[in-house]
Structures are given as structure tokens and as C-alpha cells.
PDB file of C-alpha atoms in Angstrom:
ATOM      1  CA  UNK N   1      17.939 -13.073 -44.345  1.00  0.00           C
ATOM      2  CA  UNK N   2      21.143 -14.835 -45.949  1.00  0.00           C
ATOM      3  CA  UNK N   3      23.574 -16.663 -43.986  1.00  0.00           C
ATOM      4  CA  UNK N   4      26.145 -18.887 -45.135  1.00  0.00           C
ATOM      5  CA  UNK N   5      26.301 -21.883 -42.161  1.00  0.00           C
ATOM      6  CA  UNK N   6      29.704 -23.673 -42.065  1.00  0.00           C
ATOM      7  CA  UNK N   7      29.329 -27.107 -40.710  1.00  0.00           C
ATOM      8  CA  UNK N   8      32.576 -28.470 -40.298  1.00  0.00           C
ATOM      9  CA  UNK N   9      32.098 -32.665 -40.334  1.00  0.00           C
ATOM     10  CA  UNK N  10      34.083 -35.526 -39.849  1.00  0.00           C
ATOM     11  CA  UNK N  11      32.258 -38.894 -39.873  1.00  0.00           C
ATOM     12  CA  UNK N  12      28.307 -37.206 -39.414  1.00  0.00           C
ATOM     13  CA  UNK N  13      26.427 -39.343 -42.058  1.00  0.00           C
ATOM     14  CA  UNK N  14      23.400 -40.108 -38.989  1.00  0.00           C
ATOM     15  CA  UNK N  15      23.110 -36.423 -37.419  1.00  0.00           C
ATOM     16  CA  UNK N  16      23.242 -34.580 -41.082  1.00  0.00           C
ATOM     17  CA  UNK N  17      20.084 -35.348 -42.130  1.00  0.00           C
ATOM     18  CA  UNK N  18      18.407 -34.198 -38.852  1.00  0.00           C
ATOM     19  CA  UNK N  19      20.747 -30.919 -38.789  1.00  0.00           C
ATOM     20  CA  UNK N  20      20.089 -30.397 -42.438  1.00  0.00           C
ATOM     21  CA  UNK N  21      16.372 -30.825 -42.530  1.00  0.00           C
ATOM     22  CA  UNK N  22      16.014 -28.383 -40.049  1.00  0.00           C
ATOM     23  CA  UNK N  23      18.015 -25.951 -41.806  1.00  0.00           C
ATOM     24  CA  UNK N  24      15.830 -22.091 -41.626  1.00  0.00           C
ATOM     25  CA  UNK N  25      14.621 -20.594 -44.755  1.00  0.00           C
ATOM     26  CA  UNK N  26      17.515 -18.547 -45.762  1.00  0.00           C
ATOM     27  CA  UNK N  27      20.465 -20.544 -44.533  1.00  0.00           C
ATOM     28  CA  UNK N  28      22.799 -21.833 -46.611  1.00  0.00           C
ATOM     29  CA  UNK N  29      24.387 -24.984 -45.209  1.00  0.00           C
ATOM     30  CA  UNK N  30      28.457 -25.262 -46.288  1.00  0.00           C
ATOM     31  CA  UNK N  31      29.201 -29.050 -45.035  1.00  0.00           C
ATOM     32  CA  UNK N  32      33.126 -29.106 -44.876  1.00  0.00           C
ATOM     33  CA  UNK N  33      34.061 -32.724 -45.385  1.00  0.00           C
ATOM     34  CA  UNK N  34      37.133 -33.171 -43.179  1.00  0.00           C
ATOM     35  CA  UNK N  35      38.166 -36.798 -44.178  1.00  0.00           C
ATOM     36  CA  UNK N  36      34.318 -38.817 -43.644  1.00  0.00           C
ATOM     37  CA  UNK N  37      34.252 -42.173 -44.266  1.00  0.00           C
ATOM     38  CA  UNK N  38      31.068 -42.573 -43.511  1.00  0.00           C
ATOM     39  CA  UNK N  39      29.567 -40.850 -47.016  1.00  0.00           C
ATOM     40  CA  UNK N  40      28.876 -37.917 -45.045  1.00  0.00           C
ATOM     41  CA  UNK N  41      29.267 -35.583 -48.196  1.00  0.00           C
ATOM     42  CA  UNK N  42      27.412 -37.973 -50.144  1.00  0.00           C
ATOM     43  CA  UNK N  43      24.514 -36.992 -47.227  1.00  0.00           C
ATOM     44  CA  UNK N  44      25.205 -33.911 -47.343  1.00  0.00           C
ATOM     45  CA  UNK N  45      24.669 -32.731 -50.905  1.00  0.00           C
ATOM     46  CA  UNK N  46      21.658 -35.551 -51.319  1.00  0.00           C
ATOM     47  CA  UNK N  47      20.253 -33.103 -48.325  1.00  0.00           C
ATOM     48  CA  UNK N  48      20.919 -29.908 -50.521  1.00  0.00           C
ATOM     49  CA  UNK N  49      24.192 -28.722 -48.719  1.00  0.00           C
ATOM     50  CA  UNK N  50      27.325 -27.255 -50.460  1.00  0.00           C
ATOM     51  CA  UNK N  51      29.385 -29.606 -50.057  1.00  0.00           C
ATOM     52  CA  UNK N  52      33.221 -28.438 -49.512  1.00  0.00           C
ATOM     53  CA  UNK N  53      35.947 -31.058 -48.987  1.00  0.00           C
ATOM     54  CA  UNK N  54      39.349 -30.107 -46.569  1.00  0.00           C
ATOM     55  CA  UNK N  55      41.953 -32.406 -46.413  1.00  0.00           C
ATOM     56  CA  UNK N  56      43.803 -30.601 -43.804  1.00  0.00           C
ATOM     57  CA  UNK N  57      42.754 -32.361 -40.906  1.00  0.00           C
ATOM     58  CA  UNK N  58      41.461 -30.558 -37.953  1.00  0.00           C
ATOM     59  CA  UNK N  59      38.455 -28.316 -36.927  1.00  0.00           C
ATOM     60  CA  UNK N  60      40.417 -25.065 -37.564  1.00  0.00           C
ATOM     61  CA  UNK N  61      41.030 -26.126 -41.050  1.00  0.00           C
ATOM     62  CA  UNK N  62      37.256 -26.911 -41.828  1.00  0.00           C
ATOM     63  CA  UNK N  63      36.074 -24.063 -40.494  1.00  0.00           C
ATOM     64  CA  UNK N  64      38.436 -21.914 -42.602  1.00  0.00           C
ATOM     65  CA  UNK N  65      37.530 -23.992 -45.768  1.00  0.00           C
ATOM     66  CA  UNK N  66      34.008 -23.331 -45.307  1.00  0.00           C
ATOM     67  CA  UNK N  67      34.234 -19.559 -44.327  1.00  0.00           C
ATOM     68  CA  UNK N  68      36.566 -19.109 -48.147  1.00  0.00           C
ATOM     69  CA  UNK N  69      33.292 -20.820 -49.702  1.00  0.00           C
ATOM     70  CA  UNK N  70      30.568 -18.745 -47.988  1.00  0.00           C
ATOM     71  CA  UNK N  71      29.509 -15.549 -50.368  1.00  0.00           C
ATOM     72  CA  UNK N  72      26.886 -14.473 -47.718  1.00  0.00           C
ATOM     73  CA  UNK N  73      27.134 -11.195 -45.749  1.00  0.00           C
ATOM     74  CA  UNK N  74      26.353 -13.167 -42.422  1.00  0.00           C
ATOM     75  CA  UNK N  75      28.606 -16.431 -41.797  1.00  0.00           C
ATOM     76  CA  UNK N  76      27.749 -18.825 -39.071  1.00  0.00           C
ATOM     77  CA  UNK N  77      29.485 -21.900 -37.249  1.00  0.00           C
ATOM     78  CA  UNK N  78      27.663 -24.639 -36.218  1.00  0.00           C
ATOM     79  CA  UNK N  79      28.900 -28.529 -35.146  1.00  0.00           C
ATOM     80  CA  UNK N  80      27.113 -30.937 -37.505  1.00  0.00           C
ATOM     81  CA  UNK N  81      26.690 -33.660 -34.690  1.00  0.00           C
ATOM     82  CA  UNK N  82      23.126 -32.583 -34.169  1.00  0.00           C
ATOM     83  CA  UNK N  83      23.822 -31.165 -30.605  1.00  0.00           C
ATOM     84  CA  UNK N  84      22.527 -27.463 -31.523  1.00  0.00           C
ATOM     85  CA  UNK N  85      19.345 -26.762 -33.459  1.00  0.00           C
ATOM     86  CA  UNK N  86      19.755 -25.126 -36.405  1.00  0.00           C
ATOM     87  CA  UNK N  87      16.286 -23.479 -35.676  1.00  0.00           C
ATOM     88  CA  UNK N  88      17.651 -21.165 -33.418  1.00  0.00           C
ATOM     89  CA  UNK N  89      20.097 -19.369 -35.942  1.00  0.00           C
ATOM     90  CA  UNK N  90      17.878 -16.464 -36.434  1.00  0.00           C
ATOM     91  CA  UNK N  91      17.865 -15.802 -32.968  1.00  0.00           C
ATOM     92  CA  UNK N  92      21.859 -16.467 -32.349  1.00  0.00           C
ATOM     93  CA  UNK N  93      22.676 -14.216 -35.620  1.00  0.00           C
ATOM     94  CA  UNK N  94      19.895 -11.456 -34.643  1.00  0.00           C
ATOM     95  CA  UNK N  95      22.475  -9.337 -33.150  1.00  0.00           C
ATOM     96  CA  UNK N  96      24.622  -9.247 -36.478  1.00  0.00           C
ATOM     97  CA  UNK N  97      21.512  -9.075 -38.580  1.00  0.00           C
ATOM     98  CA  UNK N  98      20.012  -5.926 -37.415  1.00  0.00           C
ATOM     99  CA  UNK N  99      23.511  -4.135 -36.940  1.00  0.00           C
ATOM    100  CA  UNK N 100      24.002  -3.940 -33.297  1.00  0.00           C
ATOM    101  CA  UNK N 101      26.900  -6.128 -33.113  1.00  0.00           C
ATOM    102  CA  UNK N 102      29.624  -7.347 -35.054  1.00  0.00           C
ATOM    103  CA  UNK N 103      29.841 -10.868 -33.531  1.00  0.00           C
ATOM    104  CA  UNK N 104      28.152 -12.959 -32.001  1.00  0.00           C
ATOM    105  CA  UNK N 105      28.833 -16.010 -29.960  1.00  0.00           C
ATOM    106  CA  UNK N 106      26.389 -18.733 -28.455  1.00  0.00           C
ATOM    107  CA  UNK N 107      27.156 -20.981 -25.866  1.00  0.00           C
ATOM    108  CA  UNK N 108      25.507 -24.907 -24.616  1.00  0.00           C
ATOM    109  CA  UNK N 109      23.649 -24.627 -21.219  1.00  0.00           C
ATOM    110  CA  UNK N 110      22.710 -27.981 -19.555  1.00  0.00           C
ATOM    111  CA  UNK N 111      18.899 -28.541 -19.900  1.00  0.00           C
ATOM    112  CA  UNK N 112      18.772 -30.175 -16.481  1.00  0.00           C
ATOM    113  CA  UNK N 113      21.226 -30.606 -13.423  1.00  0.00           C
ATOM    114  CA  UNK N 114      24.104 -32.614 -13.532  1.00  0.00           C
ATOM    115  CA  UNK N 115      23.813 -32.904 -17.697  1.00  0.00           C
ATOM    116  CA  UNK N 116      27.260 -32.077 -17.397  1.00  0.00           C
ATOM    117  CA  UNK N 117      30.070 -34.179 -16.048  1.00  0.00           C
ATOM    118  CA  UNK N 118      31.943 -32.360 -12.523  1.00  0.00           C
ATOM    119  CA  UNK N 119      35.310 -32.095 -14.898  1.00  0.00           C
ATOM    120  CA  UNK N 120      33.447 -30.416 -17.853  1.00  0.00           C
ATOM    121  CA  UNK N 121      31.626 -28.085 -15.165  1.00  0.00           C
ATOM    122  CA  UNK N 122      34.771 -26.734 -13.444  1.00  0.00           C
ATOM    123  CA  UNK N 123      36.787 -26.346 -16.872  1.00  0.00           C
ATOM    124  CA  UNK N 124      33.864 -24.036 -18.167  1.00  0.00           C
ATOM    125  CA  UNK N 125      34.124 -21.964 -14.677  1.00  0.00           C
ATOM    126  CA  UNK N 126      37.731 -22.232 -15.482  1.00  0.00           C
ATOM    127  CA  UNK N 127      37.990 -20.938 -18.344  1.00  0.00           C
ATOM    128  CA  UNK N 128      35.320 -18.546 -18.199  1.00  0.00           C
ATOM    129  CA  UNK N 129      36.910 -16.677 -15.400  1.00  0.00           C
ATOM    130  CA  UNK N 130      40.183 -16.848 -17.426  1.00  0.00           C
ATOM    131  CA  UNK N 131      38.209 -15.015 -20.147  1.00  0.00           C
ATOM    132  CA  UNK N 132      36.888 -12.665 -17.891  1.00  0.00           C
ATOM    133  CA  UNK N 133      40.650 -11.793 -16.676  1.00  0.00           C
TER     134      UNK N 133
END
């Protein structure tokens, strides 16, 4: 397995080591500094990661800068504030791996009820039946 995991970051010094170190066996993490200053890059490469610096600010930005440095055939995104475990990338990029899709797209579910604020619920049912549409 080789992917190339693009972790756009912005001020992530305390959840980088936690993401990193949890980083599967043939994942390459691509931290995309996008204006730390917090020494998240400094983190990030003393954790192993390829460290790629964007001085455009914004998420779009970062996540372009990192997918330009990947090289692997398989490119994930993932936040780099420790709210997804990078444990379950085999499973998420599965689909891609063995050829039956070209994309593939995971979502957050709440772990219990009411993990979610009322606003955040009804934007989600929002904007999923938008999608839908």
C-alpha cells in the first residue's frame, strides 16, 4: 500500500504528534504548514512528516500544496487536529485501493447522542439533502 496523506495544518503543534504516531505502515504523511506559529513544522518533520510550507492562506490552498508534493498513486486528506484516526485510512482508501472506485469520501458520525450541537445537526441534514438534489 502507498498513500501520500495531506494534512493541511495551521497552529497543530499538540494533536501532530498523536496524528503522526499513529500514522499506518505505508502512509506517507505531507504536513502543509499554512502559517503555524506554534512550531508545528518543526513537529512535524521531528515526527518523520514531509513537511511542505503554503503561504497562501486558507484550507484550499494547503490542500493543493500538499496534493503537488504527493508522488503516490493513492492521495488522501485528512485534518491534522487529531479528530479522525489515521488508523482507519486503509479502510477509508479500500475502495480506491482495490479498483472499485475512483473516490472516496468519509464522513464524522457522532459517537453518542447529542455529540453534535442542534445548528451543526440541521446544517448536515441541510446540506445533505441539497447534495442529494
Amino acid at each position: 500500500m502507498k498513500i501520500d496523506v495531506v494534512l493541511p495544518c495551521l497552529d497543530e503543534a499538540e494533536a501532530l504528534p498523536w496524528v503522526l504516531g499513529r500514522m499506518p505502515d505505508g502512509c506517507r504523511a505531507i504536513v502543509v504548514d499554512n502559517g503555524s506559529t506554534d512550531g508545528s513544522a518543526e513537529v512535524a518533520a521531528r515526527h518523520g512528516a514531509l513537511v511542505v510550507t503554503e503561504s497562501v492562506p486558507g484550507f484550499g490552498a494547503a490542500c493543493h500544496a500538499g496534493l503537488t508534493a504527493a508522488t503516490a498513486p493513492v492521495v488522501c486528506f485528512m485534518d491534522a487536529d487529531a479528530s479522525l484516526d489515521p488508523r482507519q485510512l486503509p479502510h477509508v482508501a479500500e475502495g480506491v485501493l482495490d479498483g472499485t472506485a475512483d473516490l472516496v469520501l468519509g464522513r464524522r458520525r457522532p459517537a453518542a447522542r447529542g455529540a453534535w450541537p442542534a445548528h451543526a445537526r440541521l446544517g448536515n441534514r441541510l446540506l445533505a439533502w441539497r447534495l442529494r438534489h
